[in-house]
CSV table of C-alpha atoms and ligand atoms in Angstrom, one decimal:
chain,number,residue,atom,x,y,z
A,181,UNK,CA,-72.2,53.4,-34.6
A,182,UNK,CA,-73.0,55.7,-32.2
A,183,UNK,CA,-72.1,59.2,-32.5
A,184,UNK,CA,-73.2,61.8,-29.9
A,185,UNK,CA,-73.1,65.7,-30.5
A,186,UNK,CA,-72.5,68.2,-27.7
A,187,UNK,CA,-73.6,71.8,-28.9
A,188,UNK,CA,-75.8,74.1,-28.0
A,189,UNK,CA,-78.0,74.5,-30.9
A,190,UNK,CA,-79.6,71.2,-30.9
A,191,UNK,CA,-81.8,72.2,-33.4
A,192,UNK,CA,-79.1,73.2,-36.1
A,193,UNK,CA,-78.9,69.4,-36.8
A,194,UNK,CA,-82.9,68.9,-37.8
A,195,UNK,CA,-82.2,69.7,-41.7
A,196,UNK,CA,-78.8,66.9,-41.4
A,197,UNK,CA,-81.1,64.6,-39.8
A,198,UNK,CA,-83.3,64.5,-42.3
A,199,UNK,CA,-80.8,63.7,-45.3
A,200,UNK,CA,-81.3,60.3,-46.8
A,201,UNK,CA,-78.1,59.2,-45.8
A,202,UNK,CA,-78.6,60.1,-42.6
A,203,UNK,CA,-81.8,58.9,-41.8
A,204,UNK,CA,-80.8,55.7,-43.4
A,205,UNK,CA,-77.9,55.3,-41.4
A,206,UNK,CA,-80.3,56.0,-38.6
A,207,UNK,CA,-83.0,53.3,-39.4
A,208,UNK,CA,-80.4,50.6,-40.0
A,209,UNK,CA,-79.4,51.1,-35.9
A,210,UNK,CA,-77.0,54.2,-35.8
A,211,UNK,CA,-77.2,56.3,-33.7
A,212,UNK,CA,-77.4,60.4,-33.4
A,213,UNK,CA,-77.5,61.5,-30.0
A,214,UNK,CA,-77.6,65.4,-29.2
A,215,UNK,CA,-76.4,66.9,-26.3
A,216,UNK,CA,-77.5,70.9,-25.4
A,217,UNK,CA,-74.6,71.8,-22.8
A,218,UNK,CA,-77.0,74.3,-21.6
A,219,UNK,CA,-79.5,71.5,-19.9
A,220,UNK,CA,-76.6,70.4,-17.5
A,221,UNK,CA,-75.0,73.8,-16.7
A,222,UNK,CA,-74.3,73.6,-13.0
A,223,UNK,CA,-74.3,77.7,-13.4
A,224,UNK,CA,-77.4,79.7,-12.9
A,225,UNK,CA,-79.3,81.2,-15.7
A,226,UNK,CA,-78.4,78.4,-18.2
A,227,UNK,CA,-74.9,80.4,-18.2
A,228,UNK,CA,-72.5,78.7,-20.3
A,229,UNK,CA,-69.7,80.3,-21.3
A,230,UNK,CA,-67.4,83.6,-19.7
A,231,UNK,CA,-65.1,85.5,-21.0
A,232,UNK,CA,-61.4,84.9,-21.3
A,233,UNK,CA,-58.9,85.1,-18.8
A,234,UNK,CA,-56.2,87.8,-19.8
A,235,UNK,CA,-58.9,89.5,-21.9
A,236,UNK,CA,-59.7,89.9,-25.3
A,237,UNK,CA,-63.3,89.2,-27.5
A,238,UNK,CA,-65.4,87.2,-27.3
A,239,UNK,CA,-66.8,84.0,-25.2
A,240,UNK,CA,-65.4,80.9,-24.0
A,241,UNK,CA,-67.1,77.9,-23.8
A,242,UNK,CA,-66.6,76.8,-19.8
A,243,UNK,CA,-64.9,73.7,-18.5
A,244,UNK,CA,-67.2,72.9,-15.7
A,245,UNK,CA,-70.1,73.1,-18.3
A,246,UNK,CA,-68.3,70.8,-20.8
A,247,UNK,CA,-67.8,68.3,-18.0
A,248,UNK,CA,-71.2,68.5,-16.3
A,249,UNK,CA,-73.0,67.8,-20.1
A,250,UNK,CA,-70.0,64.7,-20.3
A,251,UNK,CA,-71.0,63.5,-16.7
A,252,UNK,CA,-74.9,63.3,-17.4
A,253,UNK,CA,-74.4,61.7,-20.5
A,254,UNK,CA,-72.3,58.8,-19.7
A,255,UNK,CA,-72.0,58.8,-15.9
A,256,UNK,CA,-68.2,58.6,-16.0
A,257,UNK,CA,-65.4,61.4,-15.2
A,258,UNK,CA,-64.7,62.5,-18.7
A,259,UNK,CA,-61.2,62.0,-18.0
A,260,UNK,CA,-61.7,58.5,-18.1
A,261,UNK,CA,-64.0,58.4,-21.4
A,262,UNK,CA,-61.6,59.7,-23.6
A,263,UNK,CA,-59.7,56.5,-22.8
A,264,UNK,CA,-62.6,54.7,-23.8
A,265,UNK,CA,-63.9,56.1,-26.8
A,266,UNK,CA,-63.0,59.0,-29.8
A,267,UNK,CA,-63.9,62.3,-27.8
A,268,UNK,CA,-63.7,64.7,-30.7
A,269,UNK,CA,-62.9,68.6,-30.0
A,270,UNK,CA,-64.0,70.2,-33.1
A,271,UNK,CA,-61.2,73.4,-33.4
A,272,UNK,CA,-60.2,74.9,-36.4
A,273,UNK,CA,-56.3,74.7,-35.2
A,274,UNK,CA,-56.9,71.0,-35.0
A,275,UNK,CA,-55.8,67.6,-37.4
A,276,UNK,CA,-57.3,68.8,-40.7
A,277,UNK,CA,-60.1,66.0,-41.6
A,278,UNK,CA,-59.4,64.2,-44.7
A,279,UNK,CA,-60.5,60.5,-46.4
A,280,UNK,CA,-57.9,58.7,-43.9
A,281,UNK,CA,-59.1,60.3,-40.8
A,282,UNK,CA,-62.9,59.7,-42.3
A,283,UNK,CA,-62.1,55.7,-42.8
A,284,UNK,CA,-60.3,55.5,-39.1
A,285,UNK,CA,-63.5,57.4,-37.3
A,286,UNK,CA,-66.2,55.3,-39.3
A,287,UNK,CA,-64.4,52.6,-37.9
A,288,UNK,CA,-65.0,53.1,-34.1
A,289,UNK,CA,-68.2,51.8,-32.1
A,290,UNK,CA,-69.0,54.9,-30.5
A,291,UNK,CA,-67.9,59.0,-31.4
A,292,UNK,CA,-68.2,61.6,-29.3
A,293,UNK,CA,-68.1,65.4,-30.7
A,294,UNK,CA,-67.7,68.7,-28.7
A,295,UNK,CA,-68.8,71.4,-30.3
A,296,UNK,CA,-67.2,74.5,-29.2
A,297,UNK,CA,-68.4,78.3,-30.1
A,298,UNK,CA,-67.6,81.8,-29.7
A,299,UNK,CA,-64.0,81.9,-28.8
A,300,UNK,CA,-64.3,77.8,-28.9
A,301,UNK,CA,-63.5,76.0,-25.7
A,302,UNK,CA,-61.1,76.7,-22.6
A,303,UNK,CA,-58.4,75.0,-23.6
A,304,UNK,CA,-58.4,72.3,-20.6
A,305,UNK,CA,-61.1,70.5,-22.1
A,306,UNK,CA,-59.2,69.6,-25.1
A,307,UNK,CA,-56.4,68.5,-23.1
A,308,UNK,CA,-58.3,66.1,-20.4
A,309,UNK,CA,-61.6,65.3,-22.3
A,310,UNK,CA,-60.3,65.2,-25.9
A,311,UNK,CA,-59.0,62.3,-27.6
A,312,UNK,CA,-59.0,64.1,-30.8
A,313,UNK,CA,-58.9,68.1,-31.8
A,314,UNK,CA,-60.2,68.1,-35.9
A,315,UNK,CA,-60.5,70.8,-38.3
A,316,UNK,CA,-62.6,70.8,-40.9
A,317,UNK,CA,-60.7,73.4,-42.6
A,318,UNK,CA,-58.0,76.3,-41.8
A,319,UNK,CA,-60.9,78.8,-41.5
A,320,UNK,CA,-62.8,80.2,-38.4
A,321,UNK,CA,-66.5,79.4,-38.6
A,322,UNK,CA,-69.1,80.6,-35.7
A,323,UNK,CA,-69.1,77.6,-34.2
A,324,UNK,CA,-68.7,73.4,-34.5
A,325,UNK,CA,-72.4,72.8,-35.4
A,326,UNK,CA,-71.2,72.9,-39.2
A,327,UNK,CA,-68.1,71.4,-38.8
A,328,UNK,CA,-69.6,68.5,-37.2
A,329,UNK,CA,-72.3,67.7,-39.7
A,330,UNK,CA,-69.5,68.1,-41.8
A,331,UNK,CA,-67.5,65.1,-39.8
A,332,UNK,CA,-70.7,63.4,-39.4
A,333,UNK,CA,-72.1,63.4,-42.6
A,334,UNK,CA,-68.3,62.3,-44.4
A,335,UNK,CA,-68.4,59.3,-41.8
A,336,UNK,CA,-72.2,58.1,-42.0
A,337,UNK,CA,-71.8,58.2,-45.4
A,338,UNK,CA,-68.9,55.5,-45.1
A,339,UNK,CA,-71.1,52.7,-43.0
A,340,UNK,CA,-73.1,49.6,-45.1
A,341,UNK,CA,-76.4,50.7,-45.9
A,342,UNK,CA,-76.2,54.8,-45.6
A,343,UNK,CA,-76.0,55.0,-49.2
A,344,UNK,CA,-78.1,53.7,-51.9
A,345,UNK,CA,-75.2,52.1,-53.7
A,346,UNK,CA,-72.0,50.6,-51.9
A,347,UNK,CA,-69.9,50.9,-54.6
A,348,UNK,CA,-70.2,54.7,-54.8
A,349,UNK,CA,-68.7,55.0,-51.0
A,350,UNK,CA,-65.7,52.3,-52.1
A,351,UNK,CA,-65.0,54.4,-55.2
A,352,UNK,CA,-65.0,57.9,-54.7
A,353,UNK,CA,-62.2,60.6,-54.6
A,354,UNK,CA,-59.1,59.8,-52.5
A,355,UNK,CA,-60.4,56.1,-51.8
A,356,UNK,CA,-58.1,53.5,-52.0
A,357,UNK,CA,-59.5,52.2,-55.0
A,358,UNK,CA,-58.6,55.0,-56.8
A,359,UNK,CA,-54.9,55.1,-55.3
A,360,UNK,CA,-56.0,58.1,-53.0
A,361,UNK,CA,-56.4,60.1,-55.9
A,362,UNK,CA,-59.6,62.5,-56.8
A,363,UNK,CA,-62.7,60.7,-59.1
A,364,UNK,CA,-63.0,60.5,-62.2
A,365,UNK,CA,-65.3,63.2,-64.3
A,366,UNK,CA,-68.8,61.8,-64.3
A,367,UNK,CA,-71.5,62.1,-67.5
A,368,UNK,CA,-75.0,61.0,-67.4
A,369,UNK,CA,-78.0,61.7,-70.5
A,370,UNK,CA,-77.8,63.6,-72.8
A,371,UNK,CA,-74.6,61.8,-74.7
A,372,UNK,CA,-74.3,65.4,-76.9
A,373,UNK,CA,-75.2,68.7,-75.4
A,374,UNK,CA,-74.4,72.2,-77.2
A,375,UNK,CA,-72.2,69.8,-79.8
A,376,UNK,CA,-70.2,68.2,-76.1
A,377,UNK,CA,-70.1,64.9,-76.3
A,378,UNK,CA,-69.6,62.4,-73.8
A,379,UNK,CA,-66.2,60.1,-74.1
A,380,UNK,CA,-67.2,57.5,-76.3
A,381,UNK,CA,-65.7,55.0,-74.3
A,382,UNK,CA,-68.3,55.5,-71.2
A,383,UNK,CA,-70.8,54.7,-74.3
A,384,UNK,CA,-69.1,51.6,-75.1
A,385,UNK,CA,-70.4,48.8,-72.7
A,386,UNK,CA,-66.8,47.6,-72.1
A,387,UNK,CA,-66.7,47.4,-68.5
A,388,UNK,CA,-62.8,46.8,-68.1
A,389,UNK,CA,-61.8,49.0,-70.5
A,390,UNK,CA,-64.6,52.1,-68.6
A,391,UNK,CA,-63.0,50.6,-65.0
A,392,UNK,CA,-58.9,51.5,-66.7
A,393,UNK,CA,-59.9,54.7,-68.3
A,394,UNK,CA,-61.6,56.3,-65.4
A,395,UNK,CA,-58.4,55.0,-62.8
A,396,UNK,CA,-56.1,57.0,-66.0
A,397,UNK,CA,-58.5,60.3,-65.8
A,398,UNK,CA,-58.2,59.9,-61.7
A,399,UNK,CA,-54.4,59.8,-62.3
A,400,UNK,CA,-54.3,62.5,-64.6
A,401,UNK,CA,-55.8,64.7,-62.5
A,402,UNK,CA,-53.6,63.6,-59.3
A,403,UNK,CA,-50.7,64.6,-62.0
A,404,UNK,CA,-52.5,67.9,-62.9
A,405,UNK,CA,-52.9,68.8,-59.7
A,406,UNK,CA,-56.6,69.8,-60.2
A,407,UNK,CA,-57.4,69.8,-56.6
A,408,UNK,CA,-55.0,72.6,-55.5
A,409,UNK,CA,-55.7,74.5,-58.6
A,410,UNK,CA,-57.2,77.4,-58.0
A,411,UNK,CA,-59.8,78.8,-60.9
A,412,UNK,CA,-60.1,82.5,-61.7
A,413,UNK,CA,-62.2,84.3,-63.9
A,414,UNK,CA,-61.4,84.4,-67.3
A,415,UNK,CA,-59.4,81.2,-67.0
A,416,UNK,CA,-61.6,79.1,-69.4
A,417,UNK,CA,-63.1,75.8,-68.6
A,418,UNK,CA,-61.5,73.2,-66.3
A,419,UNK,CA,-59.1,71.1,-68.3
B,88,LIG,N1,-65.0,75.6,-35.2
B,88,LIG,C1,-64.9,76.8,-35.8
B,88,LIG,N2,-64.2,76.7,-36.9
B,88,LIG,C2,-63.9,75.4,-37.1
B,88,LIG,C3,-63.2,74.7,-38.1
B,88,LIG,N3,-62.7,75.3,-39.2
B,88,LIG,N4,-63.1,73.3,-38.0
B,88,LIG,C4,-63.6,72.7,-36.9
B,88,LIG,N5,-64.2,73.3,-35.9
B,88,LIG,C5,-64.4,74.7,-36.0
């Protein structure tokens, strides 16, 4: 896959890069391309963005800028390249990101992410250049360069070969295998801690029996609804 980031903090992305998965992902032929808007600004002084029409705070992230950094890149009126490939507008208004959207995106060839910041983008380049507008979560962050390792990390993660072990990408919360639901609780060494023990079962050896207990504890906490739950202090443990 190839997945380029427009942004213009380039260098945000140094510490992702590095990750295991990542770089991984990256020796076995992915690819991570970054984009600085600022290094095709057709506007003097590396300008970028303006302010907004109508007024209010803040900056917004100009059109022509957005298209001159699309243009150099791939040599194609961006109007066009959405039709070709996933042109992602990050936007925290946008289709909130989840396992689905994840699988569909680690699917594609090629991914193209804006980045917006400030006040995000004008609006015209999510409606000509976009094919997508995501959200990584109904919050307002700085700007994209999180949300997009976010993306980025949840789909390199998905491809052969980014992780050590391929079954731990198959069967992970809200993965088919486990019927969309969230994972099962995990244990590891030592079996007794504080007088805690680990479920005896995990203990056992029995492969089926481990495989049908852990779907049960992923469907229990579907039915619990751990994932909305929301924990305050004073609540006790998590059941
Ligand atoms: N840019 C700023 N906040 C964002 C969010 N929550 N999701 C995606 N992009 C964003």
């Amino acid at each position: 896959m190839e997945i380029d980031v427009f942004t213009l903090f380039p260098e945000a992305f140094a510490w992702f890069s590095a990750q295991r998965h990542v770089s991984n992902a990256l020796a076995g032929g992915h690819e991570l391309g970054l984009v600085n808007y600022r290094d095709h600004t057709p506007l003097s002084g590396r300008q970028v963005d303006d302010t907004p029409f109508g007024g209010g705070a803040g900056m917004v992230l100009r059109v022509d800028v957005v298209e001159a950094a699309l243009r150099a890149r791939y040599a194609v009126d961006p109007v066009q390249l959405a039709e070709r490939r996933r042109v992602i507008a990050l936007d925290p208004g946008g289709r909130l990101l989840d396992d689905a959207l994840v699988d569909a995106l680690a699917a594609e060839p090629s991914l193209t992410i804006l980045c917006g910041r400030y006040e995000g983008f004008d609006e015209r380049v999510v409606e000509h250049f976009a094919s997508d507008r995501v959200s990584i979560g109904r919050y307002v962050l700085a700007g994209g360069e999180l949300a997009a390792m976010v993306l980025c990390d949840a789909v390199l993660r998905k491809l052969p070969g980014s992780l050590g072990h391929a079954a731990s990408a198959m069967e992970e919360s809200f993965s088919a295998a486990l019927e969309g639901g969230p994972e099962y609780p995990h244990y590891t060494r030592p079996a007794e801690w504080r007088g805690w023990r680990v479920p005896e079962i995990l203990l056992s050896g029995h492969h089926e029996r481990i495989a049908r207990w852990r779907l049960e504890q992923s469907r229990a906490r579907t039915a619990g609804g751990l994932a909305n739950r929301e924990h305050r202090p004073g609540d006790g443990p998590l059941p």
